[in-house]
């Protein structure tokens, strides 16, 4: 089962966790105090760039019967849609730019260019996903109700289609996101009424209608004889954007080392432990300035989950300090190349098509999920965490994980361990 | 008809002087959805949007050492008609943040002119007013809120008027004087204006010229440095027929308070119209206070540890809520008045901002639009 005792898992004492929380609070304050003209200029330029690309793309597609124009138009439109979704839509709706007090760049008024209505997304993403991140059974982003992404989720016969569902989800990602708010699992369990679901569906329908009309009716019609090529270009741009956002999001949540948590952990959680859950539950990927921008700075998923409402252009800077904290407290900072992170995510999804009985690892000690029990045998009686009084060195989670890798523990005994407890 | 309605729908709520413009806007919005055509157009010219009012600074004239008149060209949809004495909201970006204040319009409306003017006094602790007085750069794009306020002359204009103004309190009244003059109206006006010295009197020359030109306009300057402050108790002596006059007063809170009690004492409260520029800022040490919920019509006294969200819920108001820890922005509401404090940073927020109710508490008093 996923992490229940985050202190033990993280190899930190209560004081350590307090101190870590205070250091993260200090980062937030520093960034908040230093927001200013440069940040405002950054977001305004991003907006101008998006709108210029979109207009350019639409104009090029008026001549889409010629191949170069089709390619250029589709490329520009895809780029525009990616920027609009990631750097603008996602981040503005997180309230990252609310501090500017600009009614046009504000979480309460922004509507984005995808089939998912902003108002619903802010609930399912900003609230449900960001508050209950990676708590199995509470965060619907753990598998989106259709994928099995951790062996903490019970295997059902239909899970054999996992890799296929994954492909379909990637292709139609914006539709998946739009339907996400229906909370299919809650409907199944009876926690949500069908009446409410129909209400949600009507709001989705309105937005979908507008979006589909624009891409598949109005612009093809405006292109006159080139309607067919325009239609194809619009669809392509939407697919490109879908695959890209899907990939960025999967790389932030499903690579090895992005931990899952139990409801019991959440119930005894305070603010510093919330921070810790965000740190241990997210994963980054390495990116240069261009990739960072195109991913909406979600290459810094860890920083984003710690501070979802701080301006995205600061995540790189925040990342330096978060890494320093990871070094100080000997915590892992899960990152890797984009391709590597995606392959790990895909491997998990492919593997989890099978029931646990056919899998080698246990849910206490698997690449995609683990619990404090994974250390139970190796560490035996844990006498203390924190800094070793003799060597003066901190032996924390990162070191412990490395040791595990060298000599993995197979089956953990189901015995809860607490710092200082004797077995 | 149904077709027209359908065409306008996406642009509903956008200010347009001509309804036809909104039909076009609405039709084009089908292609620009979820944005409006204005969102693209204002990249070409910042004034080409009626999604919200915008303006561009086109003139800056210093009136006295600490006041200046700022002329603003208004963008699409800004109402051409307003009443002298009304004020506008001005939003200026400083350090990346849009800061809003209200200033009386000193220009008078004219359909031909697409400009408005405000006269601003640099307030020692107000960095926006200082910025506006000390030299807001020409061509600076600002945001505007439509003219508002009840502090204006009625129609028909009363025959006998009393103006009591002090300092920058002259600004709404000068607009009234200008308007009366331009319409050739000549009521009997008694105007008491106070300022520390002649050099501090804003629009001195203009008022003195008016006094010469308009026979019914009687200007009395009270230069407080040598003559002392305006004593409301001496109103009988200064303006024996004050009871017969409709009075408009604007100036510091102390003066207005005195005027109000004087008129109340005389049973003439309805003859007095006052304009207060700002609710006095709360003491930074003070925590908690009164929170009013404008739409629900409820209010509560809360301490500095209770959040606005909790206080609303305690009153049975359906407040929007989400994470209750300040990360999801579901609980954001516009602050309709007063001040609130962010419990995480201690920062004070004021009218015109949108605030997170789950991490904010009242600082003195505040009004929420819910």
JSON list of C-alpha atoms in Angstrom, two decimals, chain A residues 28-29 32-33 35-37 40 44 47-48 50-52 54-55 58 84 93-96 98-114 122-123 126-127 130-131 207 210-211 213-214 218-219 222 271 274 306 308-309, chain B residues 6 9-10 27-36 38-40 42-43 49-52 54 92-100 143 321-330 332-333 342 344-345 347 349-356 359:
[
{"chain": "A", "resi": 28, "resn": "UNK", "atom": "CA", "xyz": [7.28, 31.63, -1.48]},
{"chain": "A", "resi": 29, "resn": "UNK", "atom": "CA", "xyz": [7.68, 34.93, 0.35]},
{"chain": "A", "resi": 32, "resn": "UNK", "atom": "CA", "xyz": [6.03, 37.04, -3.90]},
{"chain": "A", "resi": 33, "resn": "UNK", "atom": "CA", "xyz": [7.99, 40.07, -2.73]},
{"chain": "A", "resi": 35, "resn": "UNK", "atom": "CA", "xyz": [7.28, 39.98, -8.46]},
{"chain": "A", "resi": 36, "resn": "UNK", "atom": "CA", "xyz": [7.29, 43.06, -10.65]},
{"chain": "A", "resi": 37, "resn": "UNK", "atom": "CA", "xyz": [7.55, 44.67, -14.06]},
{"chain": "A", "resi": 40, "resn": "UNK", "atom": "CA", "xyz": [4.34, 41.33, -16.07]},
{"chain": "A", "resi": 44, "resn": "UNK", "atom": "CA", "xyz": [2.20, 39.98, -21.77]},
{"chain": "A", "resi": 47, "resn": "UNK", "atom": "CA", "xyz": [0.11, 36.44, -24.76]},
{"chain": "A", "resi": 48, "resn": "UNK", "atom": "CA", "xyz": [1.19, 38.55, -27.72]},
{"chain": "A", "resi": 50, "resn": "UNK", "atom": "CA", "xyz": [0.32, 33.26, -28.81]},
{"chain": "A", "resi": 51, "resn": "UNK", "atom": "CA", "xyz": [-2.07, 35.61, -30.58]},
{"chain": "A", "resi": 52, "resn": "UNK", "atom": "CA", "xyz": [0.43, 36.41, -33.31]},
{"chain": "A", "resi": 54, "resn": "UNK", "atom": "CA", "xyz": [-2.63, 31.99, -34.02]},
{"chain": "A", "resi": 55, "resn": "UNK", "atom": "CA", "xyz": [-3.39, 34.77, -36.49]},
{"chain": "A", "resi": 58, "resn": "UNK", "atom": "CA", "xyz": [-5.03, 30.98, -39.60]},
{"chain": "A", "resi": 84, "resn": "UNK", "atom": "CA", "xyz": [-2.29, 28.87, -25.04]},
{"chain": "A", "resi": 93, "resn": "UNK", "atom": "CA", "xyz": [-6.16, 29.74, -14.17]},
{"chain": "A", "resi": 94, "resn": "UNK", "atom": "CA", "xyz": [-3.88, 28.71, -11.32]},
{"chain": "A", "resi": 95, "resn": "UNK", "atom": "CA", "xyz": [-3.90, 32.37, -10.33]},
{"chain": "A", "resi": 96, "resn": "UNK", "atom": "CA", "xyz": [-0.19, 32.75, -11.06]},
{"chain": "A", "resi": 98, "resn": "UNK", "atom": "CA", "xyz": [-3.67, 37.31, -10.14]},
{"chain": "A", "resi": 99, "resn": "UNK", "atom": "CA", "xyz": [-1.18, 39.47, -8.24]},
{"chain": "A", "resi": 100, "resn": "UNK", "atom": "CA", "xyz": [-1.09, 41.81, -11.25]},
{"chain": "A", "resi": 101, "resn": "UNK", "atom": "CA", "xyz": [-4.70, 42.75, -10.51]},
{"chain": "A", "resi": 102, "resn": "UNK", "atom": "CA", "xyz": [-5.27, 42.70, -14.27]},
{"chain": "A", "resi": 103, "resn": "UNK", "atom": "CA", "xyz": [-8.86, 41.68, -15.04]},
{"chain": "A", "resi": 104, "resn": "UNK", "atom": "CA", "xyz": [-7.80, 40.27, -18.42]},
{"chain": "A", "resi": 105, "resn": "UNK", "atom": "CA", "xyz": [-5.09, 37.99, -17.05]},
{"chain": "A", "resi": 106, "resn": "UNK", "atom": "CA", "xyz": [-6.93, 36.66, -14.04]},
{"chain": "A", "resi": 107, "resn": "UNK", "atom": "CA", "xyz": [-7.91, 33.22, -12.81]},
{"chain": "A", "resi": 108, "resn": "UNK", "atom": "CA", "xyz": [-11.48, 34.30, -12.27]},
{"chain": "A", "resi": 109, "resn": "UNK", "atom": "CA", "xyz": [-12.08, 35.35, -15.86]},
{"chain": "A", "resi": 110, "resn": "UNK", "atom": "CA", "xyz": [-9.78, 33.32, -18.12]},
{"chain": "A", "resi": 111, "resn": "UNK", "atom": "CA", "xyz": [-11.33, 30.91, -20.59]},
{"chain": "A", "resi": 112, "resn": "UNK", "atom": "CA", "xyz": [-8.98, 28.66, -22.55]},
{"chain": "A", "resi": 113, "resn": "UNK", "atom": "CA", "xyz": [-8.94, 27.26, -26.06]},
{"chain": "A", "resi": 114, "resn": "UNK", "atom": "CA", "xyz": [-9.86, 23.65, -25.32]},
{"chain": "A", "resi": 122, "resn": "UNK", "atom": "CA", "xyz": [-10.46, 24.90, -11.86]},
{"chain": "A", "resi": 123, "resn": "UNK", "atom": "CA", "xyz": [-12.39, 22.55, -9.61]},
{"chain": "A", "resi": 126, "resn": "UNK", "atom": "CA", "xyz": [-6.73, 23.43, -9.04]},
{"chain": "A", "resi": 127, "resn": "UNK", "atom": "CA", "xyz": [-8.71, 22.11, -6.13]},
{"chain": "A", "resi": 130, "resn": "UNK", "atom": "CA", "xyz": [-3.57, 20.08, -6.32]},
{"chain": "A", "resi": 131, "resn": "UNK", "atom": "CA", "xyz": [-4.91, 19.66, -2.82]},
{"chain": "A", "resi": 207, "resn": "UNK", "atom": "CA", "xyz": [-18.02, 24.81, -24.70]},
{"chain": "A", "resi": 210, "resn": "UNK", "atom": "CA", "xyz": [-18.09, 26.59, -29.64]},
{"chain": "A", "resi": 211, "resn": "UNK", "atom": "CA", "xyz": [-14.68, 24.97, -29.94]},
{"chain": "A", "resi": 213, "resn": "UNK", "atom": "CA", "xyz": [-17.63, 25.09, -34.57]},
{"chain": "A", "resi": 214, "resn": "UNK", "atom": "CA", "xyz": [-14.55, 27.27, -34.71]},
{"chain": "A", "resi": 218, "resn": "UNK", "atom": "CA", "xyz": [-16.07, 28.36, -39.36]},
{"chain": "A", "resi": 219, "resn": "UNK", "atom": "CA", "xyz": [-12.42, 28.36, -40.40]},
{"chain": "A", "resi": 222, "resn": "UNK", "atom": "CA", "xyz": [-13.80, 30.85, -44.43]},
{"chain": "A", "resi": 271, "resn": "UNK", "atom": "CA", "xyz": [1.17, 22.29, 5.83]},
{"chain": "A", "resi": 274, "resn": "UNK", "atom": "CA", "xyz": [1.57, 18.81, 2.41]},
{"chain": "A", "resi": 306, "resn": "UNK", "atom": "CA", "xyz": [4.87, 23.17, -4.25]},
{"chain": "A", "resi": 308, "resn": "UNK", "atom": "CA", "xyz": [0.99, 26.23, -7.94]},
{"chain": "A", "resi": 309, "resn": "UNK", "atom": "CA", "xyz": [0.16, 29.93, -7.85]},
{"chain": "B", "resi": 6, "resn": "UNK", "atom": "CA", "xyz": [-27.67, 35.08, -31.46]},
{"chain": "B", "resi": 9, "resn": "UNK", "atom": "CA", "xyz": [-24.44, 36.75, -27.59]},
{"chain": "B", "resi": 10, "resn": "UNK", "atom": "CA", "xyz": [-20.66, 36.16, -27.40]},
{"chain": "B", "resi": 27, "resn": "UNK", "atom": "CA", "xyz": [-20.19, 37.21, -35.18]},
{"chain": "B", "resi": 28, "resn": "UNK", "atom": "CA", "xyz": [-16.42, 37.49, -35.34]},
{"chain": "B", "resi": 29, "resn": "UNK", "atom": "CA", "xyz": [-16.15, 36.02, -31.85]},
{"chain": "B", "resi": 30, "resn": "UNK", "atom": "CA", "xyz": [-17.39, 32.71, -33.26]},
{"chain": "B", "resi": 31, "resn": "UNK", "atom": "CA", "xyz": [-14.00, 32.49, -34.95]},
{"chain": "B", "resi": 32, "resn": "UNK", "atom": "CA", "xyz": [-11.94, 33.94, -32.11]},
{"chain": "B", "resi": 33, "resn": "UNK", "atom": "CA", "xyz": [-13.65, 32.02, -29.30]},
{"chain": "B", "resi": 34, "resn": "UNK", "atom": "CA", "xyz": [-12.89, 31.81, -26.39]},
{"chain": "B", "resi": 35, "resn": "UNK", "atom": "CA", "xyz": [-11.48, 35.29, -26.96]},
{"chain": "B", "resi": 36, "resn": "UNK", "atom": "CA", "xyz": [-13.18, 38.31, -28.45]},
{"chain": "B", "resi": 38, "resn": "UNK", "atom": "CA", "xyz": [-11.05, 42.97, -29.17]},
{"chain": "B", "resi": 39, "resn": "UNK", "atom": "CA", "xyz": [-8.39, 40.74, -27.61]},
{"chain": "B", "resi": 40, "resn": "UNK", "atom": "CA", "xyz": [-6.56, 40.68, -30.92]},
{"chain": "B", "resi": 42, "resn": "UNK", "atom": "CA", "xyz": [-5.87, 45.81, -28.78]},
{"chain": "B", "resi": 43, "resn": "UNK", "atom": "CA", "xyz": [-2.51, 44.33, -29.66]},
{"chain": "B", "resi": 49, "resn": "UNK", "atom": "CA", "xyz": [-11.08, 47.26, -27.09]},
{"chain": "B", "resi": 50, "resn": "UNK", "atom": "CA", "xyz": [-14.38, 47.68, -25.35]},
{"chain": "B", "resi": 51, "resn": "UNK", "atom": "CA", "xyz": [-13.98, 44.57, -23.26]},
{"chain": "B", "resi": 52, "resn": "UNK", "atom": "CA", "xyz": [-13.08, 47.03, -20.56]},
{"chain": "B", "resi": 54, "resn": "UNK", "atom": "CA", "xyz": [-8.99, 51.90, -21.56]},
{"chain": "B", "resi": 92, "resn": "UNK", "atom": "CA", "xyz": [-2.19, 52.29, -13.60]},
{"chain": "B", "resi": 93, "resn": "UNK", "atom": "CA", "xyz": [0.39, 49.54, -13.76]},
{"chain": "B", "resi": 94, "resn": "UNK", "atom": "CA", "xyz": [3.23, 50.03, -11.31]},
{"chain": "B", "resi": 95, "resn": "UNK", "atom": "CA", "xyz": [5.76, 47.32, -10.57]},
{"chain": "B", "resi": 96, "resn": "UNK", "atom": "CA", "xyz": [3.70, 44.93, -12.62]},
{"chain": "B", "resi": 97, "resn": "UNK", "atom": "CA", "xyz": [0.59, 45.49, -10.55]},
{"chain": "B", "resi": 98, "resn": "UNK", "atom": "CA", "xyz": [-2.49, 47.41, -11.62]},
{"chain": "B", "resi": 99, "resn": "UNK", "atom": "CA", "xyz": [-3.38, 49.89, -8.91]},
{"chain": "B", "resi": 100, "resn": "UNK", "atom": "CA", "xyz": [-6.77, 51.55, -8.85]},
{"chain": "B", "resi": 143, "resn": "UNK", "atom": "CA", "xyz": [-7.48, 51.28, -17.45]},
{"chain": "B", "resi": 321, "resn": "UNK", "atom": "CA", "xyz": [-14.81, 27.59, -1.65]},
{"chain": "B", "resi": 322, "resn": "UNK", "atom": "CA", "xyz": [-12.15, 25.12, -2.67]},
{"chain": "B", "resi": 323, "resn": "UNK", "atom": "CA", "xyz": [-8.93, 24.07, -1.03]},
{"chain": "B", "resi": 324, "resn": "UNK", "atom": "CA", "xyz": [-9.16, 26.42, 1.99]},
{"chain": "B", "resi": 325, "resn": "UNK", "atom": "CA", "xyz": [-5.40, 26.75, 1.92]},
{"chain": "B", "resi": 326, "resn": "UNK", "atom": "CA", "xyz": [-4.91, 29.46, -0.68]},
{"chain": "B", "resi": 327, "resn": "UNK", "atom": "CA", "xyz": [-3.81, 27.40, -3.67]},
{"chain": "B", "resi": 328, "resn": "UNK", "atom": "CA", "xyz": [-6.85, 26.79, -5.84]},
{"chain": "B", "resi": 329, "resn": "UNK", "atom": "CA", "xyz": [-8.39, 30.27, -6.29]},
{"chain": "B", "resi": 330, "resn": "UNK", "atom": "CA", "xyz": [-11.95, 28.99, -6.25]},
{"chain": "B", "resi": 332, "resn": "UNK", "atom": "CA", "xyz": [-11.84, 34.55, -5.24]},
{"chain": "B", "resi": 333, "resn": "UNK", "atom": "CA", "xyz": [-14.33, 37.42, -4.89]},
{"chain": "B", "resi": 342, "resn": "UNK", "atom": "CA", "xyz": [-3.79, 38.41, 3.46]},
{"chain": "B", "resi": 344, "resn": "UNK", "atom": "CA", "xyz": [-0.25, 34.44, 4.77]},
{"chain": "B", "resi": 345, "resn": "UNK", "atom": "CA", "xyz": [1.73, 37.54, 3.86]},
{"chain": "B", "resi": 347, "resn": "UNK", "atom": "CA", "xyz": [-0.30, 42.32, 2.87]},
{"chain": "B", "resi": 349, "resn": "UNK", "atom": "CA", "xyz": [-5.56, 44.71, -0.23]},
{"chain": "B", "resi": 350, "resn": "UNK", "atom": "CA", "xyz": [-8.11, 47.35, -1.12]},
{"chain": "B", "resi": 351, "resn": "UNK", "atom": "CA", "xyz": [-11.18, 48.07, -3.18]},
{"chain": "B", "resi": 352, "resn": "UNK", "atom": "CA", "xyz": [-10.96, 47.10, -6.83]},
{"chain": "B", "resi": 353, "resn": "UNK", "atom": "CA", "xyz": [-8.98, 43.92, -6.24]},
{"chain": "B", "resi": 354, "resn": "UNK", "atom": "CA", "xyz": [-10.09, 40.34, -6.30]},
{"chain": "B", "resi": 355, "resn": "UNK", "atom": "CA", "xyz": [-9.22, 38.55, -3.11]},
{"chain": "B", "resi": 356, "resn": "UNK", "atom": "CA", "xyz": [-9.04, 34.98, -1.87]},
{"chain": "B", "resi": 359, "resn": "UNK", "atom": "CA", "xyz": [-6.81, 33.29, 3.39]}
]
